[in-house]
Coordinates of C-alpha atoms in Angstrom, one line a residue:
Chain A
X1230 CA 27.0 -2.6 -22.2
X1231 CA 25.0 -0.1 -19.9
X1232 CA 21.3 1.2 -19.8
X1233 CA 19.6 3.4 -17.8
X1234 CA 16.1 3.2 -16.7
X1235 CA 13.6 5.2 -14.7
X1236 CA 10.5 2.9 -13.0
X1237 CA 8.4 3.7 -10.1
X1238 CA 10.7 6.9 -9.7
X1239 CA 13.7 5.4 -9.3
X1240 CA 16.7 5.7 -11.6
X1241 CA 18.7 2.4 -12.1
X1242 CA 22.1 1.9 -14.3
X1243 CA 22.3 -1.7 -15.5
X1244 CA 25.6 -3.3 -16.6
X1245 CA 25.9 -6.0 -18.3
X1246 CA 29.3 -8.3 -17.6
X1247 CA 31.0 -9.9 -20.8
X1248 CA 29.5 -10.0 -24.1
X1249 CA 25.6 -9.7 -23.3
X1250 CA 23.3 -7.5 -24.4
X1251 CA 20.2 -6.1 -23.4
X1252 CA 17.2 -7.2 -25.3
X1253 CA 16.2 -4.1 -27.6
X1254 CA 12.9 -6.3 -28.8
X1255 CA 11.5 -5.3 -25.4
X1256 CA 9.0 -2.4 -25.4
X1257 CA 9.1 -2.4 -21.9
X1258 CA 12.9 -1.6 -22.0
X1259 CA 12.7 1.1 -24.8
X1260 CA 9.9 2.9 -22.7
X1261 CA 11.5 3.3 -19.6
X1262 CA 15.0 4.0 -20.7
X1263 CA 16.3 7.4 -19.8
X1264 CA 19.2 9.3 -20.6
X1265 CA 22.5 8.5 -18.3
X1266 CA 22.7 10.1 -15.1
X1267 CA 25.9 11.1 -13.3
X1268 CA 24.4 9.2 -10.1
X1269 CA 21.9 6.7 -10.4
X1270 CA 19.7 5.5 -7.3
X1271 CA 20.7 2.1 -7.8
X1272 CA 23.2 0.1 -9.7
X1273 CA 23.0 -3.1 -11.0
X1274 CA 25.4 -5.6 -12.7
X1275 CA 23.9 -8.3 -14.7
X1276 CA 26.1 -11.6 -15.0
X1277 CA 25.2 -14.6 -16.7
X1278 CA 25.6 -17.9 -14.6
X1279 CA 25.8 -21.7 -15.6
X1280 CA 24.8 -23.0 -12.1
X1281 CA 21.0 -22.9 -11.3
X1282 CA 20.5 -21.1 -7.7
X1283 CA 18.7 -23.2 -4.9
X1284 CA 16.5 -21.6 -2.6
X1285 CA 16.7 -22.6 1.1
X1286 CA 13.3 -22.7 2.4
X1287 CA 14.7 -23.0 6.0
X1288 CA 15.8 -19.3 6.1
X1289 CA 14.0 -15.8 5.1
X1290 CA 10.8 -15.4 3.5
X1291 CA 9.3 -17.5 1.0
X1292 CA 6.6 -16.5 -1.6
X1293 CA 5.0 -19.1 -4.1
X1294 CA 3.2 -18.1 -7.2
X1295 CA 0.4 -20.1 -7.6
X1296 CA -0.2 -21.7 -11.1
X1297 CA 2.1 -19.0 -12.7
X1298 CA 5.2 -20.9 -13.2
X1299 CA 7.6 -19.6 -10.7
X1300 CA 8.8 -19.8 -7.0
X1301 CA 10.5 -16.7 -5.4
X1302 CA 12.3 -16.1 -2.2
X1303 CA 13.7 -13.3 -0.1
X1304 CA 16.4 -13.4 2.3
X1305 CA 16.5 -10.3 4.4
X1306 CA 19.2 -9.4 6.6
X1307 CA 20.4 -5.8 8.1
X1308 CA 22.7 -5.4 5.3
X1309 CA 21.7 -7.4 2.2
X1310 CA 18.6 -8.7 0.5
X1311 CA 18.7 -11.5 -1.7
X1312 CA 15.8 -12.6 -4.0
X1313 CA 15.8 -15.8 -5.8
X1314 CA 13.4 -16.7 -8.5
X1315 CA 13.0 -20.6 -9.6
X1316 CA 11.3 -20.8 -12.8
X1317 CA 9.6 -24.0 -13.9
X1318 CA 8.5 -23.8 -17.3
X1319 CA 10.4 -20.7 -18.5
X1320 CA 11.8 -21.1 -22.1
X1321 CA 14.3 -18.6 -21.2
X1322 CA 15.9 -18.9 -17.9
X1323 CA 16.0 -21.6 -15.1
X1324 CA 16.8 -19.4 -12.1
X1325 CA 17.3 -15.7 -11.3
X1326 CA 19.0 -14.2 -8.3
X1327 CA 19.4 -10.7 -7.0
X1328 CA 21.8 -9.6 -4.4
X1329 CA 21.2 -6.1 -3.2
X1330 CA 23.8 -4.7 -1.0
X1331 CA 23.1 -0.8 -0.2
X1332 CA 23.0 1.1 -3.6
X1333 CA 24.4 -1.8 -5.7
X1334 CA 23.2 -5.2 -6.7
X1335 CA 24.5 -7.9 -8.8
X1336 CA 21.8 -9.8 -10.8
X1337 CA 22.7 -13.1 -11.7
X1338 CA 20.6 -15.3 -14.4
X1339 CA 20.6 -18.7 -15.0
X1340 CA 19.5 -19.4 -18.8
X1341 CA 18.2 -22.5 -20.0
X1342 CA 20.8 -22.3 -23.0
X1343 CA 23.9 -20.6 -21.7
X1344 CA 26.1 -18.3 -23.9
X1345 CA 28.6 -16.0 -23.5
X1346 CA 26.6 -13.7 -25.9
X1347 CA 23.3 -13.4 -24.3
X1348 CA 20.4 -11.6 -24.8
X1349 CA 19.3 -10.1 -21.2
X1350 CA 15.8 -9.1 -20.2
X1351 CA 16.3 -6.3 -17.5
X1352 CA 12.7 -6.5 -16.4
X1353 CA 12.7 -10.3 -15.7
X1354 CA 9.3 -11.3 -14.1
X1355 CA 9.0 -11.6 -11.1
X1356 CA 12.5 -10.8 -10.5
X1357 CA 12.3 -7.0 -11.4
X1358 CA 9.0 -7.0 -9.6
X1359 CA 10.2 -8.1 -6.0
X1360 CA 13.4 -5.9 -6.8
X1361 CA 11.2 -2.6 -7.3
X1362 CA 9.0 -3.5 -4.5
X1363 CA 12.1 -3.9 -1.7
X1364 CA 13.7 -0.8 -3.2
X1365 CA 11.0 1.7 -3.2
X1366 CA 10.3 0.1 0.4
X1367 CA 13.7 1.5 1.4
X1368 CA 13.1 4.8 -0.1
X1369 CA 9.6 5.2 2.2
X1370 CA 7.2 4.6 -0.8
X1371 CA 5.3 1.3 -1.9
X1372 CA 3.7 0.0 -5.0
X1373 CA 0.0 -0.4 -4.8
X1374 CA -2.7 -2.4 -7.3
X1375 CA -4.5 0.7 -8.7
X1376 CA -5.1 2.8 -11.9
X1377 CA -4.3 6.4 -12.0
X1378 CA -5.3 9.4 -14.0
X1379 CA -3.8 12.7 -14.7
X1380 CA -6.4 15.3 -15.0
X1381 CA -4.7 18.6 -15.8
X1382 CA -2.1 17.8 -13.3
X1383 CA -4.2 16.2 -10.6
X1384 CA -3.7 12.7 -9.9
X1385 CA -6.5 10.5 -9.0
X1386 CA -5.9 6.9 -7.7
X1387 CA -8.2 4.3 -7.9
X1388 CA -7.5 1.0 -6.0
X1389 CA -9.6 -2.1 -5.7
X1390 CA -9.5 -5.9 -6.2
X1391 CA -9.0 -7.1 -9.6
X1392 CA -11.9 -7.3 -11.8
X1393 CA -13.7 -4.3 -9.9
X1394 CA -13.1 -1.8 -12.8
X1395 CA -9.7 0.1 -12.2
X1396 CA -9.1 -0.1 -15.8
X1397 CA -12.7 0.6 -16.7
X1398 CA -12.4 3.9 -14.6
X1399 CA -9.3 4.9 -16.2
X1400 CA -10.7 4.5 -19.8
X1401 CA -13.6 6.5 -18.7
X1402 CA -11.2 9.3 -17.3
X1403 CA -9.3 9.0 -20.8
X1404 CA -12.4 9.7 -22.7
X1405 CA -13.0 12.8 -20.9
X1406 CA -9.6 14.3 -21.3
X1407 CA -7.4 12.9 -18.8
X1408 CA -4.3 10.7 -19.6
X1409 CA -3.6 7.4 -18.1
X1410 CA -0.6 7.3 -15.8
X1411 CA -0.9 3.4 -15.3
X1412 CA -3.9 1.0 -15.2
X1413 CA -2.4 -1.7 -12.8
X1414 CA 0.2 -1.0 -10.4
X1415 CA 1.7 2.3 -9.4
X1416 CA 4.3 3.4 -7.1
X1417 CA 3.8 6.0 -4.3
X1418 CA 6.6 8.2 -3.3
X1419 CA 6.6 10.0 -0.1
X1420 CA 10.1 11.7 0.0
X1421 CA 8.7 15.1 -1.2
X1422 CA 5.9 17.0 0.6
X1423 CA 3.4 15.9 -1.8
X1424 CA 2.5 12.1 -2.6
X1425 CA 3.9 11.6 -5.9
X1426 CA 2.7 8.7 -8.2
X1427 CA 5.1 7.1 -10.8
X1428 CA 4.3 4.5 -13.3
X1429 CA 5.7 1.2 -12.9
X1430 CA 6.5 -2.1 -14.9
X1431 CA 4.2 -4.5 -13.2
X1432 CA 3.6 -7.3 -15.2
X1433 CA 5.0 -8.3 -18.6
X1434 CA 1.3 -8.4 -20.2
X1435 CA 0.2 -4.8 -19.2
X1436 CA 1.5 -1.9 -21.2
X1437 CA 3.1 1.0 -19.1
X1438 CA 5.0 4.1 -20.2
X1439 CA 7.1 6.2 -17.7
X1440 CA 4.7 9.0 -16.2
X1441 CA 4.5 11.0 -12.7
X1442 CA 1.9 13.2 -11.2
X1443 CA 0.9 14.5 -7.7
X1444 CA -1.7 12.6 -6.0
X1445 CA -4.8 14.5 -4.9
X1446 CA -7.4 11.6 -4.2
X1447 CA -7.3 8.2 -3.1
X1448 CA -10.7 6.0 -4.3
X1449 CA -11.4 2.6 -3.0
X1450 CA -13.8 1.8 -5.9
X1451 CA -16.8 -0.9 -6.0
X1452 CA -19.2 -1.2 -8.6
X1453 CA -22.6 0.4 -8.1
X1454 CA -26.1 1.1 -9.5
X1455 CA -25.5 4.7 -8.7
X1456 CA -22.6 6.9 -7.9
X1457 CA -21.4 7.8 -4.4
X1458 CA -18.5 9.5 -2.9
X1459 CA -17.8 9.1 1.0
X1460 CA -15.0 9.9 3.1
X1461 CA -13.2 7.3 4.7
X1462 CA -10.9 8.4 7.5
X1463 CA -9.1 7.1 10.5
X1464 CA -7.6 3.9 11.2
X1465 CA -10.0 2.2 8.8
X1466 CA -8.6 4.3 5.8
X1467 CA -5.1 3.2 6.9
X1468 CA -6.2 -0.4 7.0
X1469 CA -8.0 -0.3 3.5
X1470 CA -5.3 1.7 1.7
X1471 CA -2.6 -0.9 3.4
X1472 CA -4.8 -3.9 2.1
X1473 CA -4.3 -3.0 -1.6
X1474 CA -0.6 -2.5 -1.5
X1475 CA 2.4 -4.6 -2.2
X1476 CA 3.6 -5.5 1.3
X1477 CA 6.3 -8.2 1.8
X1478 CA 5.9 -9.2 5.4
X1479 CA 9.7 -10.0 5.7
X1480 CA 9.9 -9.0 9.8
X1481 CA 8.4 -6.6 12.4
X1482 CA 10.8 -3.7 11.4
X1483 CA 9.3 -4.0 7.5
X1484 CA 5.7 -4.2 8.8
X1485 CA 6.2 -1.3 10.9
X1486 CA 7.6 0.7 8.2
X1487 CA 5.5 -0.3 5.8
X1488 CA 2.5 0.7 7.9
X1489 CA 4.3 4.0 8.6
X1490 CA 4.3 4.5 4.6
X1491 CA 0.8 4.1 4.4
X1492 CA 0.0 6.4 7.4
X1493 CA 1.9 9.0 5.7
X1494 CA -0.2 8.5 2.5
X1495 CA -3.5 8.5 4.5
X1496 CA -2.4 11.4 6.1
X1497 CA -1.6 13.5 2.9
X1498 CA -4.2 12.3 0.6
X1499 CA -8.1 12.3 1.1
X1500 CA -9.3 8.8 0.9
X1501 CA -12.9 8.0 -0.4
X1502 CA -15.0 5.1 -0.9
X1503 CA -16.6 5.2 -4.3
X1504 CA -19.3 3.5 -5.8
X1505 CA -19.6 4.0 -9.6
X1506 CA -21.4 3.2 -12.6
X1507 CA -19.3 3.1 -15.9
X1508 CA -20.0 6.5 -17.6
X1509 CA -18.7 10.1 -17.3
X1510 CA -21.1 11.5 -14.8
X1511 CA -18.4 10.0 -12.1
X1512 CA -15.8 12.4 -13.6
X1513 CA -17.6 15.4 -13.2
X1514 CA -18.4 14.5 -9.5
X1515 CA -14.8 13.8 -8.9
X1516 CA -13.7 17.1 -10.4
X1517 CA -16.5 18.9 -8.2
X1518 CA -14.9 17.8 -5.1
X1519 CA -12.3 20.4 -6.2
X1520 CA -9.4 18.4 -4.5
Chain B
X879 CA -5.1 -24.3 29.5
X880 CA -2.9 -21.1 28.8
X881 CA -2.7 -18.9 25.8
X882 CA 0.3 -17.1 24.4
X883 CA 0.1 -14.7 21.3
X884 CA 2.3 -15.9 18.2
X885 CA 5.1 -13.7 17.1
X886 CA 3.4 -13.2 14.2
X887 CA 1.8 -9.6 13.9
X888 CA 2.4 -5.9 15.0
X889 CA 0.5 -3.9 17.0
X890 CA 0.8 -0.1 16.3
X891 CA -0.9 3.0 16.2
X892 CA -2.8 4.6 13.2
X893 CA -4.7 7.9 13.1
X894 CA -5.5 7.4 16.9
X895 CA -6.5 3.8 17.0
X896 CA -4.4 0.7 17.5
X897 CA -4.3 -1.6 14.8
X898 CA -2.9 -5.2 14.3
X899 CA -1.0 -6.2 11.0
X900 CA -0.3 -9.6 10.4
X901 CA 3.1 -10.6 9.3
X902 CA 2.7 -13.3 6.9
X903 CA 3.6 -14.5 3.2
X904 CA -0.2 -14.9 2.5
X905 CA -2.0 -12.2 0.9
X906 CA -5.4 -13.6 2.2
X907 CA -3.9 -13.1 5.7
X908 CA -4.2 -9.1 5.0
X909 CA -7.8 -9.5 5.2
X910 CA -7.1 -10.2 9.1
X911 CA -6.0 -6.8 9.6
X912 CA -7.6 -5.3 12.6
X913 CA -8.7 -1.9 14.3
X914 CA -8.4 -2.8 18.0
X915 CA -10.3 -1.3 20.7
X916 CA -9.1 -0.8 24.2
X917 CA -10.2 -4.1 25.5
X918 CA -8.7 -6.4 22.6
X919 CA -5.5 -4.4 22.9
X920 CA -5.4 -5.5 26.5
X921 CA -6.2 -9.0 26.1
X922 CA -3.4 -9.1 23.5
X923 CA -1.0 -7.3 25.7
X924 CA -1.8 -9.8 28.4
X925 CA -0.9 -12.9 26.1
X926 CA 2.4 -11.8 25.3
X927 CA 3.4 -14.4 28.0
X928 CA 1.4 -17.4 28.5
X929 CA -1.6 -17.0 30.6
X930 CA -5.3 -18.4 31.8
X931 CA -8.3 -17.2 30.9
X932 CA -9.0 -17.1 34.8
X933 CA -5.8 -14.9 35.1
X934 CA -7.0 -12.5 32.3
X935 CA -10.3 -12.3 33.9
X936 CA -8.5 -11.2 37.4
X937 CA -6.5 -8.7 35.3
X938 CA -9.5 -7.0 33.9
X939 CA -11.6 -7.0 37.1
X940 CA -8.4 -4.8 38.4
X941 CA -8.3 -2.5 35.6
X942 CA -11.8 -1.8 34.5
X943 CA -15.2 -1.6 35.9
X944 CA -16.4 -5.1 34.7
X945 CA -19.8 -6.5 33.9
X946 CA -20.8 -9.7 35.8
X947 CA -17.9 -12.4 35.8
X948 CA -19.8 -14.8 33.5
X949 CA -20.5 -12.3 31.2
X950 CA -16.6 -11.1 31.3
X951 CA -15.5 -14.6 31.0
X952 CA -17.6 -15.2 27.8
X953 CA -16.5 -12.1 26.2
X954 CA -12.7 -12.8 26.7
X955 CA -13.2 -16.5 25.5
X956 CA -15.0 -15.0 22.7
X957 CA -12.3 -12.8 21.4
X958 CA -9.5 -15.3 22.2
X959 CA -11.0 -17.9 20.1
X960 CA -11.6 -15.6 17.3
X961 CA -7.8 -14.5 17.7
X962 CA -6.9 -18.4 17.6
X963 CA -9.1 -18.7 14.4
X964 CA -6.9 -16.1 12.8
X965 CA -3.7 -17.8 14.0
X966 CA -2.3 -14.8 16.4
X967 CA -2.9 -16.9 19.7
X968 CA -1.9 -20.5 20.5
X969 CA -2.9 -22.6 23.2
X970 CA -0.4 -24.0 25.7
X971 CA -1.2 -26.9 28.0

């Protein structure tokens, strides 16, 4: 079985081996499935395996989720990346591994109960997130914790740590006629002259749907009793933007490349510090900037 | 005692300034990103190889118009200790 998807601006053709099928129960799968394309950006073969994967902590880069029931690891070399996830209490999977080699990949899933006719979740968390973070990095883009709205063709991005008001800001814009591109995790693509934001499936418990918009302004938000908008420039702007991006510090080359992507975005899109009280006044003030 | 930088960060240019980016698996370490001024960049360049505070002071005196030596030494020690606290420099007895 084959499915085609487009998330974070990247088209992927998934192909299952054997009699396994992609779960049609997944709203995520349905929302991001797209028409078959002649050439997908990446081709991923999905294979069920019976032997759980093992993480070798002595090599590569290790990330460990805290109290979220899984451990993950990325092994990075010049020609391959191997992403492994160990689930501690998943009812569905014991382990999952993705081996990326150029534009091809093999996703091995080790279920808790093996069957030759398995329902497969192409967006298995966090393997999917880790994969898309690496793929977009290879394509000179990145993921950033943020909400993005489309206001009549203009994209405005609001980024901050959780609980600061990203989703609140998105809803305020929605009430003023804009559409929400995503309110948790967005992809920024720099391959074209303008920076394009693309919706991404970030976490299984957030709703997301495919959408893209040209980015006109980046706002580093904080809650405030009064509204204010101040330009942020220079290295300070670069670092403050960097700090809200998903960054896998595999080695110096990856760090340098990630910094270069952030610098490209900061050079093309104005960055502002934004304090706001949660009403529509802030929408009018941002529109008045004429970005 | 000598000091040497750890291999856990990069220094690069951003918008005309030098910045330090940690190479770390910890999200918390992203708070340690720094915009470096000329003198802090100079120190981080010197500590690529093991070096004592005395030798850093001498290098500064050769390169810059420096304040009184005790003040210079104090400023260097303060910066070195900050970098040790952030895990970017280690001591080497």
